[in-house]
Coordinates of C-alpha atoms in Angstrom, one line a residue:
M1 CA 0.0 0.0 0.0
K2 CA 2.8 2.3 0.9
Y3 CA 4.4 1.7 -2.6
S4 CA 1.1 2.4 -4.3
N5 CA 0.7 5.7 -2.5
K6 CA 4.3 6.7 -3.5
I7 CA 3.7 5.8 -7.1
L8 CA 0.4 7.8 -7.1
T9 CA 2.2 10.8 -5.6
V10 CA 5.0 10.6 -8.3
L11 CA 2.4 10.3 -11.1
I12 CA 0.4 13.3 -9.8
S13 CA 3.6 15.4 -9.4
A14 CA 4.7 14.4 -13.0
L15 CA 1.3 15.4 -14.3
L16 CA 1.4 18.8 -12.5
L17 CA 4.9 19.4 -13.8
F18 CA 3.9 18.5 -17.3
S19 CA 0.8 20.7 -17.1
S20 CA 2.8 23.7 -15.9
C21 CA 5.5 23.2 -18.6
K22 CA 2.8 22.9 -21.2
K23 CA 1.3 26.2 -20.2
E24 CA 4.6 28.0 -20.1
V25 CA 4.6 30.5 -23.0
K26 CA 7.7 32.4 -24.1
P27 CA 7.7 35.7 -26.0
I28 CA 8.6 35.7 -29.7
I29 CA 12.0 37.3 -30.2
I30 CA 12.6 39.2 -33.4
T31 CA 16.1 40.4 -34.2
A32 CA 17.8 42.5 -36.9
E33 CA 18.8 39.2 -38.6
N34 CA 15.1 38.4 -39.1
L35 CA 14.8 41.7 -41.0
H36 CA 17.9 41.2 -43.0
K37 CA 16.6 37.8 -44.1
S38 CA 13.3 39.2 -45.1
V39 CA 15.0 41.9 -47.2
D40 CA 17.3 39.3 -48.7
K41 CA 14.3 37.2 -49.7
V42 CA 12.8 40.2 -51.5
T43 CA 16.0 40.8 -53.3
E44 CA 16.2 37.1 -54.3
I45 CA 12.7 37.1 -55.7
M46 CA 13.3 40.4 -57.5
I47 CA 16.3 39.0 -59.3
H48 CA 14.2 36.0 -60.3
D49 CA 11.3 38.2 -61.5
I50 CA 13.6 40.7 -63.3
F51 CA 12.4 44.2 -62.2
S52 CA 13.9 47.3 -63.7
P53 CA 15.9 49.6 -61.3
P54 CA 13.2 52.2 -60.8
V55 CA 10.5 49.6 -60.1
A56 CA 12.9 47.7 -57.7
S57 CA 13.3 50.9 -55.7
R58 CA 9.6 51.0 -55.1
I59 CA 9.5 47.3 -54.0
Y60 CA 12.1 48.1 -51.3
A61 CA 10.7 51.3 -50.0
Y62 CA 7.0 50.6 -49.2
P63 CA 7.6 47.5 -47.0
N64 CA 10.2 49.4 -45.0
I65 CA 7.9 52.4 -44.5
A66 CA 5.1 50.2 -43.2
A67 CA 7.4 48.3 -40.8
Y68 CA 9.0 51.6 -39.6
E69 CA 5.6 53.2 -38.9
I70 CA 4.7 50.3 -36.6
I71 CA 8.0 50.7 -34.7
A72 CA 7.4 54.4 -34.4
Q73 CA 4.1 53.6 -32.5
A74 CA 6.0 51.8 -29.8
D75 CA 9.4 53.6 -29.6
D76 CA 9.7 57.3 -28.9
N77 CA 13.1 57.4 -30.4
Y78 CA 11.5 57.2 -33.8
Q79 CA 9.1 59.8 -35.3
S80 CA 6.2 58.8 -37.6
L81 CA 6.6 59.6 -41.3
A82 CA 2.9 60.6 -41.5
G83 CA 2.8 64.1 -42.8
R84 CA 6.5 63.9 -43.8
L85 CA 6.0 61.7 -46.8
N86 CA 3.6 63.0 -49.4
K87 CA 0.0 62.0 -48.7
L88 CA 0.9 59.5 -46.0
T89 CA -1.6 59.6 -43.1
P90 CA -1.2 58.1 -39.6
I91 CA -1.5 54.3 -39.4
P92 CA -4.2 52.7 -37.2
T93 CA -3.3 52.8 -33.5
P94 CA -2.8 49.5 -31.7
E95 CA -5.7 48.3 -29.5
N96 CA -4.3 45.1 -28.2
K97 CA -1.8 45.0 -25.4
D98 CA -0.4 41.6 -26.5
I99 CA 1.1 43.0 -29.7
N100 CA 4.8 42.4 -30.3
F101 CA 5.6 45.4 -32.4
Q102 CA 8.8 44.0 -33.9
L103 CA 6.9 41.0 -35.0
A104 CA 4.0 43.1 -36.4
A105 CA 6.5 45.2 -38.3
L106 CA 8.1 42.2 -39.9
I107 CA 4.7 40.7 -40.8
A108 CA 3.7 44.1 -42.5
H109 CA 7.1 44.1 -44.3
M110 CA 6.5 40.6 -45.8
E111 CA 2.9 41.3 -46.6
I112 CA 3.6 44.4 -48.7
S113 CA 6.7 42.8 -50.2
K114 CA 4.5 39.9 -51.4
S115 CA 2.0 42.4 -53.1
L116 CA 4.8 44.1 -55.0
I117 CA 6.5 41.1 -56.7
F118 CA 5.4 38.6 -59.3
S119 CA 6.4 35.4 -57.7
E120 CA 4.1 35.7 -54.7
D121 CA 4.3 32.0 -54.0
R122 CA 8.0 32.3 -53.1
M123 CA 7.3 35.0 -50.5
E124 CA 4.3 33.1 -49.2
S125 CA 6.3 29.9 -48.7
Y126 CA 9.0 31.8 -46.8
R127 CA 6.4 33.7 -44.7
D128 CA 4.4 30.6 -43.9
S129 CA 7.4 28.8 -42.6
L130 CA 8.0 31.6 -40.1
Y131 CA 4.3 31.8 -39.2
T132 CA 4.4 28.1 -38.2
V133 CA 7.3 28.7 -35.9
W134 CA 5.9 31.8 -34.3
E135 CA 2.4 30.4 -33.8
N136 CA 3.8 27.3 -32.1
K137 CA 5.9 29.5 -29.8
N138 CA 3.2 31.9 -28.7
E139 CA -0.1 31.7 -30.4
K140 CA -1.7 34.6 -28.6
Q141 CA 1.1 37.0 -29.2
F142 CA 1.5 35.9 -32.8
S143 CA -2.2 36.3 -33.5
S144 CA -2.4 39.8 -32.1
S145 CA 0.8 40.9 -33.8
K146 CA -0.3 39.4 -37.1
D147 CA -3.7 41.1 -37.0
Y148 CA -2.1 44.5 -36.3
G149 CA 0.7 44.0 -38.9
L150 CA -1.9 43.2 -41.6
K151 CA -4.0 46.1 -40.6
V152 CA -1.1 48.5 -41.0
A153 CA -0.1 46.8 -44.3
A154 CA -3.6 47.4 -45.7
H155 CA -3.4 51.1 -44.7
V156 CA 0.0 51.5 -46.4
K157 CA -1.2 49.6 -49.5
S158 CA -4.1 52.0 -49.9
W159 CA -1.6 54.9 -49.8
M160 CA 0.8 53.1 -52.1
N161 CA -1.9 52.4 -54.7
T162 CA -2.4 56.2 -55.2
D163 CA 1.2 56.9 -56.3
N164 CA 0.3 56.6 -60.0
Y165 CA 2.3 53.5 -60.6
K166 CA -0.7 51.5 -62.0
E167 CA -1.6 54.3 -64.3
T168 CA 1.9 54.4 -65.8
R169 CA 1.6 50.7 -66.7
T170 CA -0.8 51.6 -69.5
M171 CA 0.9 54.7 -70.8
P172 CA 2.5 54.7 -74.3
K173 CA 5.9 53.4 -75.1
F174 CA 8.8 55.9 -75.6
T175 CA 9.0 57.2 -79.2
V176 CA 12.4 57.3 -80.7
D177 CA 13.3 60.3 -82.8
S178 CA 15.5 58.8 -85.4
D179 CA 15.9 62.2 -87.3
D180 CA 17.7 63.9 -84.5
P181 CA 21.4 62.7 -84.1
A182 CA 21.5 63.8 -80.5
R183 CA 18.6 61.7 -79.4
W184 CA 18.7 58.3 -77.7
Q185 CA 18.6 55.2 -79.9
P186 CA 18.1 51.6 -78.7
T187 CA 21.4 49.8 -78.2
P188 CA 22.8 46.3 -78.9
P189 CA 22.4 43.5 -78.4
S190 CA 18.7 43.5 -77.7
Y191 CA 17.8 47.0 -78.9
M192 CA 15.1 47.2 -76.2
D193 CA 12.6 50.0 -75.9
G194 CA 13.4 52.7 -73.3
I195 CA 12.3 51.5 -70.0
E196 CA 10.0 53.4 -67.6
P197 CA 9.7 56.6 -69.8
H198 CA 6.9 57.8 -67.4
W199 CA 8.6 57.2 -64.1
S200 CA 8.7 60.9 -63.4
K201 CA 5.0 60.8 -63.0
I202 CA 5.3 58.5 -60.0
R203 CA 4.5 60.4 -56.7
P204 CA 7.8 60.9 -54.8
F205 CA 8.1 60.5 -51.1
T206 CA 9.8 63.7 -50.1
L207 CA 10.2 65.8 -53.2
D208 CA 7.7 68.6 -54.2
S209 CA 8.0 67.4 -57.8
A210 CA 10.2 65.2 -60.0
S211 CA 12.0 68.2 -61.3
Q212 CA 12.9 69.7 -57.9
F213 CA 16.6 68.7 -58.4
K214 CA 16.7 69.3 -62.1
P215 CA 20.4 69.3 -63.1
I216 CA 22.0 71.6 -65.6
P217 CA 21.6 70.5 -69.3
P218 CA 24.2 68.3 -70.9
K219 CA 26.9 69.9 -73.1
P220 CA 25.5 70.8 -76.5
F221 CA 25.6 67.9 -78.9
S222 CA 28.4 68.3 -81.4
L223 CA 30.7 66.0 -83.4
E224 CA 33.2 68.8 -84.0
K225 CA 36.5 67.5 -82.7
E226 CA 37.1 70.6 -80.6
S227 CA 33.7 70.7 -78.9
G228 CA 33.3 69.7 -75.3
F229 CA 30.8 67.0 -76.2
Y230 CA 33.1 65.3 -78.7
K231 CA 36.0 65.4 -76.2
E232 CA 33.8 63.5 -73.7
L233 CA 32.8 61.0 -76.3
I234 CA 36.5 60.4 -77.2
E235 CA 37.3 60.0 -73.5
V236 CA 34.8 57.1 -73.2
Y237 CA 36.3 55.5 -76.4
D238 CA 39.9 55.9 -75.2
V239 CA 39.3 54.7 -71.7
G240 CA 37.5 51.6 -73.0
N241 CA 40.3 50.8 -75.3
Q242 CA 43.0 51.3 -72.7
I243 CA 41.4 49.0 -70.0
S244 CA 40.5 46.4 -72.7
E245 CA 44.2 46.2 -73.6
E246 CA 45.0 45.7 -69.9
G247 CA 42.6 42.8 -69.8
D248 CA 41.3 41.2 -66.6
T249 CA 44.1 42.7 -64.6
S250 CA 42.7 46.1 -65.2
E251 CA 41.4 47.9 -62.1
G252 CA 39.0 49.8 -64.4
I253 CA 37.4 46.6 -65.5
A254 CA 37.2 45.3 -61.9
I255 CA 35.4 48.5 -60.9
A256 CA 33.1 48.4 -63.9
R257 CA 32.0 44.8 -63.2
F258 CA 31.7 45.4 -59.5
W259 CA 29.2 48.2 -60.0
D260 CA 27.5 46.8 -63.1
C261 CA 24.2 46.1 -61.3
N262 CA 22.3 45.5 -64.6
P263 CA 19.3 43.3 -63.7
Y264 CA 19.0 42.0 -67.3
V265 CA 22.1 41.3 -69.4
S266 CA 21.3 39.8 -72.8
V267 CA 23.7 37.0 -73.9
T268 CA 23.8 35.8 -77.5
R269 CA 25.0 32.3 -78.4
G270 CA 24.5 31.7 -82.1
H271 CA 20.7 32.0 -82.6
L272 CA 20.0 31.6 -78.9
M273 CA 19.5 34.7 -76.7
F274 CA 19.2 34.5 -72.9
A275 CA 19.6 36.7 -69.9
T276 CA 21.9 36.7 -66.9
K277 CA 20.2 38.1 -63.8
K278 CA 21.8 40.4 -61.2
I279 CA 20.8 43.0 -58.7
T280 CA 19.9 46.6 -59.4
P281 CA 21.9 49.7 -58.3
G282 CA 19.4 50.3 -55.5
A283 CA 19.7 46.7 -54.4
H284 CA 23.5 47.2 -54.1
W285 CA 23.0 50.1 -51.8
I286 CA 20.4 48.2 -49.8
G287 CA 23.1 45.5 -49.5
I288 CA 25.6 48.1 -48.2
T289 CA 23.0 49.2 -45.7
K290 CA 22.9 45.6 -44.4
I291 CA 26.7 45.5 -44.2
A292 CA 26.8 48.8 -42.2
S293 CA 24.0 47.8 -39.8
R294 CA 25.7 44.5 -39.0
K295 CA 29.1 46.2 -38.5
A296 CA 27.5 48.8 -36.2
N297 CA 25.7 46.0 -34.3
Y298 CA 22.4 47.7 -34.8
D299 CA 19.3 46.2 -33.2
F300 CA 16.0 45.6 -35.0
E301 CA 14.7 49.2 -34.7
Q302 CA 18.0 50.8 -35.8
T303 CA 18.4 48.5 -38.7
L304 CA 14.8 49.1 -39.9
Y305 CA 15.4 52.8 -39.6
A306 CA 18.6 52.6 -41.7
Y307 CA 16.8 50.6 -44.4
T308 CA 13.8 52.9 -44.4
K309 CA 15.7 56.2 -44.7
T310 CA 18.0 54.8 -47.4
S311 CA 15.3 53.2 -49.5
I312 CA 13.3 56.5 -49.4
A313 CA 16.3 58.4 -50.8
I314 CA 16.9 55.7 -53.5
F315 CA 13.2 55.8 -54.5
D316 CA 13.2 59.6 -54.9
A317 CA 16.6 59.6 -56.6
F318 CA 15.2 57.3 -59.4
I319 CA 12.3 59.7 -59.9
S320 CA 14.6 62.7 -60.1
C321 CA 17.0 60.9 -62.4
W322 CA 14.4 59.5 -64.8
D323 CA 12.8 62.9 -65.0
E324 CA 16.0 64.2 -66.5
K325 CA 16.8 61.2 -68.6
Y326 CA 13.7 61.5 -70.7
R327 CA 13.9 65.3 -70.8
S328 CA 17.4 65.5 -72.3
N329 CA 16.9 62.2 -74.1
L330 CA 20.6 62.0 -74.9
I331 CA 22.3 59.4 -77.1
R332 CA 24.6 56.8 -75.6
P333 CA 28.4 56.8 -76.3
E334 CA 28.2 53.3 -77.8
T335 CA 25.8 54.5 -80.5
L336 CA 27.9 57.4 -81.6
I337 CA 31.2 55.5 -81.4
N338 CA 29.9 52.7 -83.6
Q339 CA 28.4 55.2 -86.1
Y340 CA 31.3 57.7 -86.4
I341 CA 34.5 56.3 -84.8
D342 CA 34.8 52.5 -84.7
E343 CA 31.9 50.2 -85.8
N344 CA 33.5 47.3 -84.0
W345 CA 33.9 49.0 -80.6
K346 CA 32.0 47.5 -77.7
P347 CA 31.7 48.9 -74.1
I348 CA 33.0 46.8 -71.2
L349 CA 29.4 46.7 -69.8
Q350 CA 26.2 46.2 -71.7
T351 CA 24.5 49.6 -72.3
P352 CA 21.2 49.8 -70.3
P353 CA 18.0 50.5 -72.3
F354 CA 17.3 54.1 -71.5
P355 CA 18.7 57.6 -72.3
E356 CA 22.2 58.6 -71.1
Y357 CA 21.9 61.8 -69.1
V358 CA 22.2 61.8 -66.1
S359 CA 23.8 58.6 -64.8
G360 CA 21.4 56.6 -62.6
H361 CA 24.2 55.0 -60.7
S362 CA 25.6 58.4 -59.9
V363 CA 22.3 60.0 -58.7
V364 CA 21.3 56.9 -56.7
S365 CA 24.8 56.4 -55.2
G366 CA 25.0 60.1 -54.3
A367 CA 21.7 60.0 -52.5
A368 CA 22.2 56.7 -50.7
S369 CA 25.7 57.5 -49.6
T370 CA 24.6 60.9 -48.2
V371 CA 21.8 59.3 -46.2
L372 CA 24.0 56.5 -44.9
T373 CA 26.7 59.0 -43.9
S374 CA 24.0 60.8 -41.9
I375 CA 23.3 57.6 -40.0
F376 CA 26.7 55.9 -39.5
G377 CA 29.1 58.8 -39.8
D378 CA 31.5 60.2 -42.4
N379 CA 34.5 57.8 -42.1
F380 CA 32.6 54.5 -41.8
S381 CA 34.8 52.0 -43.5
F382 CA 33.4 48.7 -44.7
E383 CA 34.0 45.7 -46.9
D384 CA 31.4 45.4 -49.6
D385 CA 30.6 41.7 -50.4
T386 CA 27.3 42.5 -52.1
E387 CA 28.4 41.1 -55.5
M388 CA 30.0 37.9 -54.2
P389 CA 26.9 35.8 -55.3
Y390 CA 27.7 36.8 -58.9
G391 CA 31.4 35.8 -58.7
I392 CA 32.8 39.3 -58.0
P393 CA 35.2 39.7 -55.1
V394 CA 34.9 42.0 -52.1
R395 CA 36.0 45.6 -52.4
K396 CA 36.9 47.8 -49.4
F397 CA 35.9 51.4 -49.0
E398 CA 36.9 54.1 -46.5
S399 CA 33.5 55.7 -46.5
F400 CA 30.1 55.7 -48.2
N401 CA 31.1 58.8 -50.2
K402 CA 34.2 57.0 -51.5
A403 CA 32.0 54.1 -52.6
A404 CA 29.6 56.5 -54.4
E405 CA 32.4 58.1 -56.2
E406 CA 33.7 54.8 -57.4
A407 CA 30.2 53.7 -58.4
A408 CA 29.8 56.8 -60.5
M409 CA 33.3 56.5 -62.1
S410 CA 32.5 52.9 -63.0
R411 CA 30.2 54.0 -65.7
I412 CA 33.0 55.6 -67.7
Y413 CA 35.1 52.5 -67.2
G414 CA 32.1 50.5 -68.4
G415 CA 31.8 52.6 -71.5
I416 CA 28.2 53.6 -71.0
H417 CA 28.3 57.2 -69.8
Y418 CA 30.0 60.5 -70.5
R419 CA 31.9 62.2 -67.7
M420 CA 29.4 65.0 -67.4
A421 CA 26.6 62.5 -66.7
I422 CA 28.4 61.0 -63.7
E423 CA 29.8 64.2 -62.2
I424 CA 26.6 66.2 -62.5
G425 CA 24.6 63.1 -61.5
L426 CA 26.6 62.6 -58.3
V427 CA 26.0 66.3 -57.3
Q428 CA 22.3 65.9 -58.1
G429 CA 22.1 62.7 -55.9
R430 CA 24.0 64.3 -53.0
D431 CA 21.8 67.4 -53.0
L432 CA 18.7 65.2 -53.1
G433 CA 20.2 63.1 -50.3
K434 CA 20.7 66.1 -48.1
F435 CA 17.2 67.2 -48.7
V436 CA 15.8 63.8 -47.7
V437 CA 17.9 63.9 -44.5
N438 CA 16.6 67.4 -43.6
K439 CA 13.0 66.6 -44.6
L440 CA 12.7 63.4 -42.6
N441 CA 14.8 64.5 -39.6
M442 CA 14.4 61.1 -38.0
V443 CA 16.7 60.9 -35.0
T444 CA 17.9 57.9 -33.1
K445 CA 20.0 57.7 -29.9
K446 CA 23.0 56.5 -31.8
E447 CA 22.8 59.5 -34.2
V448 CA 22.7 61.9 -31.3
A449 CA 25.7 60.2 -29.8
S450 CA 27.7 60.2 -33.0
N451 CA 26.9 63.8 -33.8

């Protein structure tokens, strides 16, 4: 009998222990790495779906803004962007005390990302795998956070859908003026139409208009050998020949390839034509944002802040740049060199399918580097491994500004831009970047400490 009582006591104790363990619920922990992985997944899908550089900038920006607005609800270190970004109104306020704001922010980020890409199933598969883990860990917290994240995502989607993007999808193609020798012509090997000729009609985030940072016009078109324009054309030709002779040991070629960032490069093999896929210029700077955030040991909120501020600048930079591209509508160096100097000459990089002036890399790099400098400081050195997945080795930079200068110069090495397009474009981007910094005026504790 004594043994039976002892056994019963042990069983009851075990059941009580099991019951208490079963009821133990732990909070869901969301870190900066969760955000990095979500952004990386978006980049991976965008490469697969082949989005143009301007469109890719839109895909990065809106998810970051939605996530940031949720964090701004819970952390006084961050100010809401409502009223600071054009037409953005305050998001719904949280009503449930069980909300994990970091989790809600990440859910909103994934939800809007999914709505902006083609291969939604890829994002859904990634999202659902996370949902399963989170729900098993803390069903109540997950449910409340998910409900709020989706509610905010719906609010941001409504705002996003009024930016004129959908309307530009049905606007007419760009008309090529073949009678004007200064005007852009489609370039080999695909001779594609000019992409996104109506991008300047997209509503910017911070700018009053697409032309707010309108650069000075390009040098007057002339094929007279003493003209400033012709001298810039010859520079592209000579630089291309020089680094081609140096071969794969050329630093110019290494720089050109590192900053190529052409999402669609046409490759011809006999009668077969196919594409190699890579990231866009904006994606490269988003990658640099990740590198800097990790090096600075940023937490979730700080990392999201860096992504948001940088992606806003990149988005507005593309609008500003594309506004000028289709205004000046300038012919590419490759076209003129083949017509008037050397019909067999080819640039190191494949010429992208849109007008030359100003350089998109230069404007975007100028804007992104200015914003990142405002966050991490002026002499923030880093190793850029963004291009390693495409077989391109790491490059080291002393600062974001140095990286931007190299990115701009890479377009001359690549044979696809005149010097004026990169120098004036870099100034345009930096001026725009300063405007974004001042307009948003988002301050974190780390920024206060570093400044």
